[in-house]
Coordinates of C-alpha atoms and ligand atoms in Angstrom, one line a residue:
X1 CA 0.0 0.0 0.0
X2 CA 3.0 2.3 0.4
X3 CA 4.2 2.0 -3.2
X4 CA 2.1 4.8 -4.8
X5 CA 4.1 8.0 -4.4
X6 CA 5.9 7.6 -7.8
X7 CA 2.8 7.2 -9.8
X8 CA 1.0 9.9 -7.9
X9 CA 3.9 12.2 -8.7
X10 CA 3.5 11.4 -12.4
X11 CA -0.2 12.2 -12.1
X12 CA 0.5 15.6 -10.5
X13 CA 3.1 16.6 -13.2
X14 CA 1.0 15.4 -16.1
X15 CA -2.0 17.3 -14.7
X16 CA -0.3 20.7 -15.2
X17 CA 1.0 20.0 -18.7
X18 CA -2.3 18.5 -19.8
X19 CA -4.3 21.5 -18.8
X20 CA -2.1 23.7 -21.0
X21 CA -2.4 21.3 -23.9
X22 CA -6.1 21.1 -23.7
X23 CA -6.6 24.8 -23.5
X24 CA -4.4 25.3 -26.5
X25 CA -6.1 22.7 -28.6
X26 CA -9.6 23.0 -27.3
X27 CA -12.3 23.7 -29.9
X28 CA -13.1 27.4 -30.3
X29 CA -10.5 28.4 -27.7
X30 CA -12.9 27.4 -24.9
X31 CA -11.8 25.9 -21.6
X32 CA -12.6 22.5 -20.1
X33 CA -14.1 21.7 -16.7
X34 CA -14.5 18.5 -14.8
X35 CA -17.7 16.5 -15.5
X36 CA -17.3 14.4 -12.3
X37 CA -18.2 15.3 -8.8
X38 CA -14.8 14.7 -7.3
X39 CA -12.3 15.7 -10.0
X40 CA -9.2 13.6 -9.8
X41 CA -10.5 11.8 -6.6
X42 CA -9.0 14.4 -4.3
X43 CA -11.8 15.2 -1.9
X44 CA -11.4 13.9 1.7
X45 CA -15.1 13.1 2.0
X46 CA -15.4 10.1 -0.1
X47 CA -18.5 8.8 -1.9
X48 CA -18.2 5.2 -3.1
X49 CA -20.9 2.6 -3.7
X50 CA -21.0 -1.0 -4.9
X51 CA -23.3 -3.1 -7.0
X52 CA -23.3 -6.7 -8.0
X53 CA -24.9 -8.0 -11.2
X54 CA -25.8 -11.4 -12.5
X55 CA -25.1 -12.3 -16.1
X56 CA -27.8 -10.1 -17.5
X57 CA -27.2 -7.2 -15.1
X58 CA -30.0 -8.1 -12.6
X59 CA -30.1 -9.6 -9.1
X60 CA -32.0 -12.8 -9.8
X61 CA -31.7 -13.9 -6.1
X62 CA -30.2 -12.1 -3.1
X63 CA -27.3 -14.0 -1.4
X64 CA -28.4 -15.3 2.0
X65 CA -27.8 -12.8 4.8
X66 CA -26.3 -10.2 2.4
X67 CA -29.2 -7.9 1.7
X68 CA -29.9 -6.4 -1.7
X69 CA -26.6 -6.2 -3.6
X70 CA -26.1 -2.4 -3.4
X71 CA -24.2 -0.6 -0.7
X72 CA -22.3 2.6 0.0
X73 CA -19.6 4.1 2.1
X74 CA -20.1 7.9 2.1
X75 CA -18.7 10.2 4.8
X76 CA -17.6 13.7 5.5
X77 CA -14.4 14.5 7.3
X78 CA -15.1 17.1 10.0
X79 CA -12.4 19.1 11.7
X80 CA -12.4 20.6 15.2
X81 CA -9.6 22.1 17.3
X82 CA -7.9 19.8 19.8
X83 CA -6.6 20.6 23.3
X84 CA -3.5 22.3 21.9
X85 CA -5.2 23.9 19.0
X86 CA -4.2 21.1 16.6
X87 CA -6.8 20.0 14.1
X88 CA -8.8 16.9 15.1
X89 CA -10.6 15.0 12.4
X90 CA -13.7 12.9 12.6
X91 CA -15.2 10.7 10.0
X92 CA -19.0 11.3 9.9
X93 CA -20.7 8.5 8.0
X94 CA -23.9 9.2 5.9
X95 CA -24.8 5.5 5.4
X96 CA -25.4 3.1 8.2
X97 CA -24.8 -0.7 8.3
X98 CA -28.6 -1.0 8.5
X99 CA -29.0 1.0 5.3
X100 CA -26.5 -1.4 3.6
X101 CA -28.3 -4.4 4.9
X102 CA -31.6 -3.5 3.4
X103 CA -33.1 -6.3 1.4
X104 CA -36.1 -6.8 -0.9
X105 CA -39.3 -6.2 1.0
X106 CA -37.8 -3.9 3.6
X107 CA -39.3 -0.4 3.6
X108 CA -36.7 2.4 3.1
X109 CA -36.4 4.6 6.2
X110 CA -38.7 7.6 5.8
X111 CA -40.6 6.2 2.9
X112 CA -44.3 5.2 3.1
X113 CA -44.8 1.5 3.8
X114 CA -47.0 1.1 0.8
X115 CA -44.0 2.1 -1.4
X116 CA -42.2 -1.1 -0.5
X117 CA -40.7 -3.1 -3.4
X118 CA -40.6 -6.9 -3.1
X119 CA -39.2 -7.8 -6.6
X120 CA -35.4 -8.3 -6.0
X121 CA -34.4 -6.7 -9.3
X122 CA -36.5 -3.6 -8.8
X123 CA -35.5 -3.4 -5.2
X124 CA -31.8 -3.2 -6.0
X125 CA -32.5 -0.3 -8.4
X126 CA -34.6 1.4 -5.7
X127 CA -32.0 0.9 -3.1
X128 CA -29.4 2.6 -5.4
X129 CA -31.6 5.7 -5.5
X130 CA -32.1 5.5 -1.7
X131 CA -28.4 5.3 -1.1
X132 CA -27.8 8.0 -3.6
X133 CA -30.1 10.3 -1.6
X134 CA -28.0 9.7 1.5
X135 CA -24.7 10.3 -0.3
X136 CA -25.7 13.2 -2.6
X137 CA -23.5 16.3 -2.7
X138 CA -25.0 19.6 -4.0
X139 CA -23.0 20.9 -6.9
X140 CA -23.2 22.7 -10.3
X141 CA -24.7 22.0 -12.8
X142 CA -26.1 19.0 -11.0
X143 CA -25.7 17.2 -7.6
X144 CA -23.7 13.9 -7.6
X145 CA -23.7 10.8 -5.5
X146 CA -20.8 8.3 -5.8
X147 CA -18.2 6.3 -7.7
X148 CA -19.5 2.8 -8.4
X149 CA -17.7 -0.5 -7.8
X150 CA -19.3 -3.0 -10.1
X151 CA -19.1 -6.8 -9.6
X152 CA -20.5 -9.2 -12.2
X153 CA -20.8 -13.0 -12.2
X154 CA -20.3 -14.4 -15.7
X155 CA -22.0 -17.7 -15.1
X156 CA -25.2 -18.4 -17.0
X157 CA -27.6 -21.2 -16.2
X158 CA -29.0 -21.6 -19.8
X159 CA -31.5 -24.2 -18.6
X160 CA -33.2 -21.6 -16.4
X161 CA -33.9 -19.0 -19.1
X162 CA -33.4 -16.2 -16.5
X163 CA -31.7 -13.9 -19.0
X164 CA -33.6 -12.5 -21.9
X165 CA -32.3 -13.1 -25.5
X166 CA -31.6 -9.7 -27.1
X167 CA -34.1 -8.1 -24.8
X168 CA -36.9 -10.6 -25.4
X169 CA -38.1 -13.6 -23.4
X170 CA -35.6 -16.5 -23.7
X171 CA -36.3 -20.2 -23.9
X172 CA -34.1 -22.7 -22.0
X173 CA -31.4 -24.4 -23.9
X174 CA -28.7 -27.0 -23.0
X175 CA -25.5 -25.7 -21.4
X176 CA -22.7 -25.0 -23.9
X177 CA -19.0 -24.3 -23.4
X178 CA -19.6 -20.6 -24.2
X179 CA -21.7 -20.2 -21.1
X180 CA -20.2 -21.7 -17.9
X181 CA -22.4 -22.9 -15.0
X182 CA -20.0 -25.3 -13.1
X183 CA -22.2 -25.4 -10.0
X184 CA -25.0 -27.0 -11.9
X185 CA -28.5 -25.8 -12.7
X186 CA -29.8 -23.3 -10.2
X187 CA -26.5 -23.0 -8.4
X188 CA -24.2 -20.8 -10.4
X189 CA -25.7 -17.4 -10.9
X190 CA -25.7 -16.3 -7.2
X191 CA -24.7 -12.9 -5.9
X192 CA -21.5 -12.7 -3.9
X193 CA -20.9 -12.5 -0.2
X194 CA -19.9 -8.9 0.6
X195 CA -18.0 -7.8 3.7
X196 CA -17.5 -4.1 4.2
X197 CA -14.8 -2.3 6.2
X198 CA -16.2 1.2 6.8
X199 CA -13.8 4.0 6.1
X200 CA -11.9 5.0 9.3
X201 CA -9.0 7.2 10.2
X202 CA -5.8 5.5 11.4
X203 CA -4.6 6.0 14.9
X204 CA -2.4 8.9 13.9
X205 CA -5.3 10.7 12.4
X206 CA -3.5 10.9 9.0
X207 CA -4.8 8.2 6.7
X208 CA -8.3 7.3 5.7
X209 CA -8.9 3.7 4.8
X210 CA -11.8 1.5 4.0
X211 CA -12.8 -1.3 1.7
X212 CA -14.9 -4.3 0.8
X213 CA -14.2 -7.9 -0.1
X214 CA -15.9 -11.2 -0.6
X215 CA -16.4 -14.3 -2.6
X216 CA -19.0 -16.0 -4.8
X217 CA -18.6 -19.3 -2.9
X218 CA -21.5 -18.9 -0.5
X219 CA -20.2 -21.7 1.8
X220 CA -16.5 -20.5 1.8
X221 CA -15.0 -20.7 5.3
X222 CA -12.3 -18.3 4.4
X223 CA -12.7 -16.0 1.3
X224 CA -9.0 -15.3 1.4
X225 CA -7.9 -18.9 1.2
X226 CA -7.0 -19.1 -2.5
X227 CA -9.3 -22.1 -3.3
X228 CA -12.3 -19.9 -3.9
X229 CA -13.2 -16.8 -5.9
X230 CA -12.2 -13.6 -4.3
X231 CA -12.5 -9.8 -4.9
X232 CA -11.5 -6.8 -2.8
X233 CA -11.4 -3.1 -3.3
X234 CA -9.7 -1.0 -0.7
X235 CA -9.4 2.8 -0.8
X236 CA -7.0 5.0 1.0
X237 CA -6.0 8.6 1.2
X238 CA -3.9 10.9 3.4
X239 CA -6.1 13.7 4.8
X240 CA -5.7 16.8 2.6
X241 CA -4.2 18.9 5.3
X242 CA -1.1 16.7 5.5
X243 CA 1.8 18.0 3.5
X244 CA 2.1 16.4 0.1
X245 CA -1.2 14.4 0.5
X246 CA -2.5 12.9 -2.8
X247 CA -5.9 11.8 -3.9
X248 CA -7.7 8.5 -3.2
X249 CA -6.0 5.3 -4.5
X250 CA -8.3 2.4 -5.1
X251 CA -6.6 -1.0 -4.9
X252 CA -8.4 -3.9 -6.6
X253 CA -8.1 -7.7 -6.6
X254 CA -10.1 -10.2 -8.5
X255 CA -9.6 -14.0 -8.5
X256 CA -11.6 -16.7 -10.3
X257 CA -12.2 -20.3 -9.2
X258 CA -13.4 -23.6 -10.6
X259 CA -17.0 -22.7 -9.7
X260 CA -16.8 -19.0 -10.8
X261 CA -14.4 -18.9 -13.8
X262 CA -15.8 -15.7 -15.4
X263 CA -15.9 -12.6 -13.2
X264 CA -15.7 -8.9 -13.6
X265 CA -14.7 -6.0 -11.4
X266 CA -14.8 -2.3 -12.5
X267 CA -14.7 1.1 -11.0
X268 CA -17.3 3.2 -12.8
X269 CA -18.1 6.8 -13.2
X270 CA -21.8 6.6 -14.0
X271 CA -24.3 9.4 -14.8
X272 CA -26.0 10.8 -11.8
X273 CA -29.4 10.1 -13.4
X274 CA -30.9 8.3 -16.3
X275 CA -29.8 4.9 -17.6
X276 CA -26.1 4.1 -17.4
X277 CA -24.4 1.7 -19.7
X278 CA -25.9 -1.8 -19.6
X279 CA -28.6 -0.9 -17.1
X280 CA -32.3 -0.2 -17.8
X281 CA -33.1 1.4 -14.5
X282 CA -32.5 5.0 -13.3
X283 CA -29.1 5.1 -11.7
X284 CA -26.9 7.3 -9.5
X285 CA -23.3 8.1 -10.0
X286 CA -20.4 10.5 -10.2
X287 CA -20.8 12.0 -13.8
X288 CA -22.8 15.1 -13.3
X289 CA -22.5 16.2 -16.9
X290 CA -22.7 13.4 -19.5
X291 CA -19.7 13.6 -21.8
X292 CA -20.6 13.6 -25.5
X293 CA -18.4 12.7 -28.5
X294 CA -16.2 14.1 -29.9
X295 CA -15.2 16.6 -27.3
X296 CA -14.1 15.2 -23.9
X297 CA -11.1 13.6 -22.3
X298 CA -10.4 11.2 -19.5
X299 CA -7.5 11.2 -17.1
X300 CA -6.6 8.2 -15.0
X301 CA -3.5 6.8 -13.3
X302 CA -3.3 3.0 -13.5
X303 CA -0.9 0.5 -12.1
X304 CA -1.5 -3.1 -13.1
X305 CA 0.3 -5.4 -10.6
X306 CA -1.0 -8.8 -11.7
X307 CA -2.6 -9.3 -15.1
X308 CA -5.1 -12.0 -14.4
X309 CA -3.9 -14.6 -17.0
X310 CA -4.3 -14.8 -20.8
X311 CA -8.1 -14.3 -20.7
X312 CA -8.1 -11.2 -18.5
X313 CA -9.7 -8.6 -20.7
X314 CA -8.3 -5.6 -18.8
X315 CA -10.0 -2.5 -19.9
X316 CA -7.9 0.6 -19.8
X317 CA -11.1 2.5 -20.7
X318 CA -14.5 0.9 -21.0
X319 CA -17.3 3.2 -22.2
X320 CA -20.9 2.4 -22.2
X321 CA -23.9 4.1 -23.8
X322 CA -27.2 3.3 -25.2
X323 CA -29.1 4.3 -28.4
X324 CA -31.5 2.6 -30.7
X325 CA -30.6 1.4 -34.2
X326 CA -32.6 4.3 -35.7
X327 CA -30.4 6.7 -33.7
X328 CA -33.0 7.7 -31.1
X329 CA -31.9 7.7 -27.4
X330 CA -32.8 4.7 -25.3
X331 CA -36.1 4.8 -23.4
X332 CA -36.1 1.6 -21.4
X333 CA -37.8 -0.6 -24.0
X334 CA -35.3 -3.5 -23.8
X335 CA -36.3 -5.0 -27.2
X336 CA -35.2 -1.9 -29.2
X337 CA -32.7 -0.2 -26.8
X338 CA -29.1 -1.3 -27.7
X339 CA -26.2 -1.0 -25.3
X340 CA -23.1 0.2 -27.0
X341 CA -19.7 -0.6 -25.6
X342 CA -16.2 0.0 -26.6
X343 CA -13.1 -0.7 -24.6
X344 CA -9.3 -1.1 -25.1
X345 CA -7.9 -4.3 -23.8
X346 CA -4.4 -3.7 -22.6
X347 CA -3.5 -7.3 -21.8
X348 CA -0.6 -8.0 -24.3
X349 CA -1.7 -11.7 -24.5
X350 CA -5.1 -10.7 -26.1
X351 CA -4.9 -11.6 -29.8
X352 CA -6.6 -9.7 -32.7
X353 CA -9.4 -12.0 -33.8
X354 CA -10.1 -9.4 -36.5
X355 CA -7.8 -10.4 -39.4
X356 CA -8.0 -10.5 -43.2
X357 CA -9.3 -14.1 -43.1
X358 CA -11.9 -13.3 -40.4
X359 CA -13.5 -9.9 -41.4
X360 CA -16.7 -11.0 -39.7
X361 CA -14.8 -10.1 -36.5
X362 CA -13.9 -6.6 -37.7
X363 CA -15.9 -3.4 -37.8
X364 CA -16.9 -2.6 -41.5
X365 CA -14.4 0.2 -41.6
X366 CA -11.8 2.1 -39.6
X367 CA -11.8 5.9 -39.5
X368 CA -8.7 7.9 -38.9
X369 CA -8.9 11.2 -37.0
X370 CA -8.6 13.2 -40.2
X371 CA -11.8 11.5 -41.5
X372 CA -10.1 9.1 -43.9
X373 CA -12.1 5.8 -43.9
X374 CA -10.6 2.4 -44.8
X375 CA -12.9 -0.6 -45.5
X376 CA -12.1 -4.0 -43.8
X377 CA -11.6 -5.7 -47.2
X378 CA -8.7 -3.3 -47.9
X379 CA -6.1 -5.7 -46.7
X380 CA -3.3 -3.3 -47.5
X381 CA -4.6 -0.4 -45.3
X382 CA -7.0 -1.7 -42.8
X383 CA -5.4 -1.9 -39.3
X384 CA -6.6 -5.4 -38.3
X385 CA -4.2 -5.6 -35.4
X386 CA -6.0 -2.6 -33.8
X387 CA -9.2 -4.7 -33.1
X388 CA -9.6 -7.6 -30.8
X389 CA -13.2 -8.2 -32.0
X390 CA -16.3 -6.4 -33.2
X391 CA -19.8 -7.8 -32.9
X392 CA -23.1 -6.5 -34.2
X393 CA -26.3 -5.9 -32.2
X394 CA -28.5 -9.0 -32.3
X395 CA -31.4 -6.9 -33.7
X396 CA -29.4 -5.1 -36.4
X397 CA -31.5 -5.9 -39.5
X398 CA -28.9 -4.5 -42.0
X399 CA -25.6 -5.4 -40.4
X400 CA -22.9 -5.6 -43.1
X401 CA -22.2 -9.2 -43.8
X402 CA -20.3 -11.3 -42.9
X403 CA -20.7 -10.4 -39.2
X404 CA -20.7 -12.0 -35.8
X405 CA -23.6 -11.1 -33.5
X406 CA -22.9 -10.2 -29.9
X407 CA -23.8 -12.4 -27.0
X408 CA -27.6 -12.2 -26.8
X409 CA -27.9 -12.9 -23.1
X410 CA -25.4 -10.8 -21.1
X411 CA -27.4 -7.6 -21.1
X412 CA -31.0 -6.8 -20.5
X413 CA -31.1 -5.5 -24.1
X414 CA -29.3 -6.3 -27.4
X415 CA -25.7 -5.0 -27.3
X416 CA -22.9 -3.9 -29.7
X417 CA -19.3 -4.3 -28.7
X418 CA -16.1 -3.0 -30.3
X419 CA -12.9 -4.1 -28.5
X420 CA -9.6 -2.4 -29.3
X421 CA -6.0 -3.4 -28.9
X422 CA -3.0 -1.2 -28.4
X423 CA -1.8 -0.2 -32.0
X424 CA -0.1 2.8 -33.6
X425 CA -3.5 4.0 -35.1
X426 CA -4.7 4.9 -31.6
X427 CA -1.7 7.1 -30.9
X428 CA -3.6 10.1 -32.3
X429 CA -6.1 9.7 -29.4
X430 CA -3.5 9.3 -26.6
X431 CA -4.2 5.6 -26.3
X432 CA -1.5 2.8 -26.0
X433 CA 0.2 2.2 -29.4
X434 CA 2.1 -1.0 -28.6
X435 CA 1.4 -4.2 -26.6
X436 CA 2.7 -3.9 -23.1
X437 CA 2.1 -0.2 -22.6
X438 CA 0.4 0.4 -19.3
X439 CA 0.7 -3.2 -18.4
X440 CA 2.5 -4.9 -15.5
X441 CA 5.7 -3.0 -14.7
X442 CA 4.6 0.1 -16.6
X443 CA 2.3 2.2 -14.4
X444 CA 1.2 5.4 -16.2
X445 CA -0.9 8.5 -15.9
X446 CA -3.1 8.6 -19.0
X447 CA -4.8 11.4 -20.7
X448 CA -7.1 9.8 -23.2
X449 CA -9.0 11.6 -25.9
X450 CA -12.0 9.3 -25.4
X451 CA -14.3 11.9 -27.0
X452 CA -12.4 12.0 -30.4
X453 CA -11.8 8.3 -30.3
X454 CA -15.4 7.4 -29.6
X455 CA -16.5 9.7 -32.5
X456 CA -14.2 7.9 -34.9
X457 CA -15.3 4.4 -33.9
X458 CA -17.8 2.4 -36.0
X459 CA -21.2 1.7 -34.4
X460 CA -24.1 0.2 -36.2
X461 CA -27.2 2.2 -37.3
X462 CA -30.0 1.3 -39.7
X463 CA -29.3 2.8 -43.1
X464 CA -30.6 6.3 -43.7
X465 CA -31.2 7.1 -40.0
X466 CA -29.8 10.3 -38.4
X467 CA -26.6 9.8 -36.5
X468 CA -27.1 9.1 -32.8
X469 CA -25.7 11.5 -30.2
X470 CA -22.9 9.5 -28.6
X471 CA -23.3 10.3 -24.9
X472 CA -21.3 8.1 -22.6
X473 CA -23.2 7.6 -19.4
X474 CA -20.7 5.1 -18.1
X475 CA -16.9 5.3 -18.2
X476 CA -14.9 2.7 -16.2
X477 CA -11.7 0.8 -15.7
X478 CA -11.2 -2.8 -14.6
X479 CA -11.0 -6.4 -15.8
X480 CA -13.3 -9.1 -17.1
X481 CA -11.5 -12.4 -16.5
X482 CA -13.1 -14.7 -19.1
X483 CA -13.5 -18.4 -18.4
X484 CA -10.2 -19.3 -16.6
X485 CA -9.8 -21.0 -13.2
X486 CA -7.7 -19.5 -10.4
X487 CA -6.6 -16.5 -12.4
X488 CA -5.7 -13.4 -10.3
X489 CA -5.6 -9.8 -11.3
X490 CA -4.5 -6.8 -9.1
X491 CA -4.4 -3.1 -9.9
X492 CA -4.6 0.3 -8.4
X493 CA -6.4 3.3 -9.9
X494 CA -6.2 6.9 -8.9
X495 CA -6.6 10.4 -10.3
X496 CA -9.8 9.7 -12.4
X497 CA -11.3 12.6 -14.1
X498 CA -13.5 13.4 -17.1
X499 CA -13.0 16.8 -18.8
X500 CA -15.7 18.4 -20.9
X501 CA -16.0 21.8 -22.6
X502 CA -17.1 24.5 -20.2
X503 CA -20.0 25.6 -22.4
X504 CA -22.6 24.3 -19.9
X505 CA -21.2 26.2 -17.0
X506 CA -20.9 29.4 -19.1
X507 CA -24.4 29.1 -20.4
X508 CA -25.6 28.6 -16.8
X509 CA -23.9 31.8 -15.7
X510 CA -25.4 33.7 -18.6
X511 CA -28.8 32.2 -17.9
X512 CA -29.1 30.4 -21.2
X513 CA -28.4 26.9 -19.9
X514 CA -30.2 24.4 -22.1
X515 CA -29.4 21.2 -23.8
X516 CA -25.7 21.4 -23.2
X517 CA -26.0 20.8 -19.5
X518 CA -27.7 17.5 -19.8
Ligands
NAG1 C1 -49.6 5.3 -0.3 O1 -50.4 5.8 0.7 C2 -50.6 7.3 0.6 C3 -51.4 7.8 1.8 O2 -51.1 7.0 2.9 C4 -51.3 7.6 -0.7 O3 -51.4 9.0 -0.9 C5 -50.5 7.0 -1.8 O4 -51.2 7.1 -3.1 C6 -50.2 5.5 -1.6 N1 -49.3 5.0 -2.7 C7 -49.5 3.9 -3.3 C8 -48.5 3.5 -4.3 O5 -50.5 3.1 -3.1
NAG2 C1 -10.8 -5.2 6.5 O1 -10.4 -5.0 7.8 C2 -9.6 -6.1 8.4 C3 -9.5 -5.8 9.8 O2 -8.9 -4.5 10.0 C4 -8.4 -6.2 7.6 O3 -7.6 -7.3 8.1 C5 -8.7 -6.4 6.1 O4 -7.5 -6.4 5.4 C6 -9.6 -5.4 5.6 N1 -10.0 -5.8 4.2 C7 -10.4 -4.9 3.3 C8 -10.7 -5.5 2.0 O5 -10.6 -3.7 3.5
NAG3 C1 -5.3 10.6 -42.8 O1 -4.5 9.9 -41.8 C2 -4.0 8.7 -42.3 C3 -3.3 8.0 -41.1 O2 -2.4 8.9 -40.6 C4 -3.1 8.8 -43.5 O3 -2.7 7.6 -44.0 C5 -4.0 9.5 -44.6 O4 -3.2 9.8 -45.7 C6 -4.6 10.8 -44.1 N1 -5.5 11.4 -45.1 C7 -5.5 12.7 -45.4 C8 -6.5 13.0 -46.4 O5 -4.8 13.5 -44.9

């Protein structure tokens, strides 16, 4: 835990340089402001929440004794004068253990009893709003609530038909190797055990530390034992008044097991309202202004300590949004809403499935920043090595053939996924240009032009429809360890920020705030 100073120093240095660069190159000479509630994760009073999802981003069934799989650790650091005039700090929590223990059927404190939700899926969504209310911080142009730790269990019991197929009712089918369920029917899609260490000050009153950890093996005697799946996220920060204090550092671990070979762990900055990527309920989050392509940037400092094996799809930046194939924004109709994802996988062991002999795994074209477009059949110029895989939405009626359709079951709605690999073509957006960059042994502070990149990427739309607004309600970093037993990943993340043009703040000051603020 004491090995961060070097990377934090890089973060501080790059911060100054980057601000200049952005102001120089920003469109129309305008400035940039942070779109997140806690720019760079520097605020003493932390706001962090966690959520656990089954294969199709629902609850399905609560884990015994664990409550609904949503929780939060939100506090303010209050200062008073000690005996000798020295500052004395106190951590004042906004969320109680009783709040975190709430489970389907429990009334929310202060809410009328007739408002009680008994459906476990809907209850988790309602609990997120309740926790958001406790954690909310007033701000401009909108209040914000928390960073979100997301856990997802990749097991799918295909015989149970719990997860819809492209947003429509599914029928049961026999288990295939693509969808693991090692525990057997009815015993593989459970929610994890979650143990929470509430944030506290150390004895010297200098460091704030907290965390959560757990396992998916519900009968595990010792989650840390190595034989079972395991995850942990710990956060720590030196109180701001200490000389040289940095921001929060989030330390993550994720380990798969025989019974739970496919697991995900991310730290997300989700929109403070509306649907965020992959979710069809109103959510709470940290992103108070939703960034829109092409004009926004993301800063993050990442140190990968253990990669998680050859199948660890470590996402340096994972972005999630939602729009319909005709370009309209999503409205909660899971049959026509389409979740759109793109992420760069920085694990150097991840191969490019997209290649000249497999153009069904490539997007139809690649677009350079200058607008030049290269078709995937142009073997001399198409950058095959820049793409791990592309898959079309299951409901894309006019997808360019040949194509591979995305997994129909792992989201509440159809999805489209474009996965990138480090390659020279991404250099013009500040992304890794060679395998190994940002990986184990190469901690870095990144400033990614996610806005320009996400504008250039291919996403499907029905022919002749107006281009969708690409608004990224979820931006996150973490790993998806795909079917492998006993693989372990470990990383730290700090300094996360999203920068957007300051037009919204300006228009608010001038009293002309409209569309640009939300
Ligand atoms: C709950 O009860 C209150 C009054 O006690 C009533 O105004 C409200 O409509 C009820 N809500 C529902 C969902 O039944
Ligand atoms: C939780 O607290 C215990 C006791 O202080 C400590 O041993 C453990 O490492 C902590 N774990 C996490 C994940 O915070
Ligand atoms: C656009 O950029 C690509 C890649 O750098 C280059 O090959 C191409 O010639 C450029 N096109 C124009 C019109 O400048």
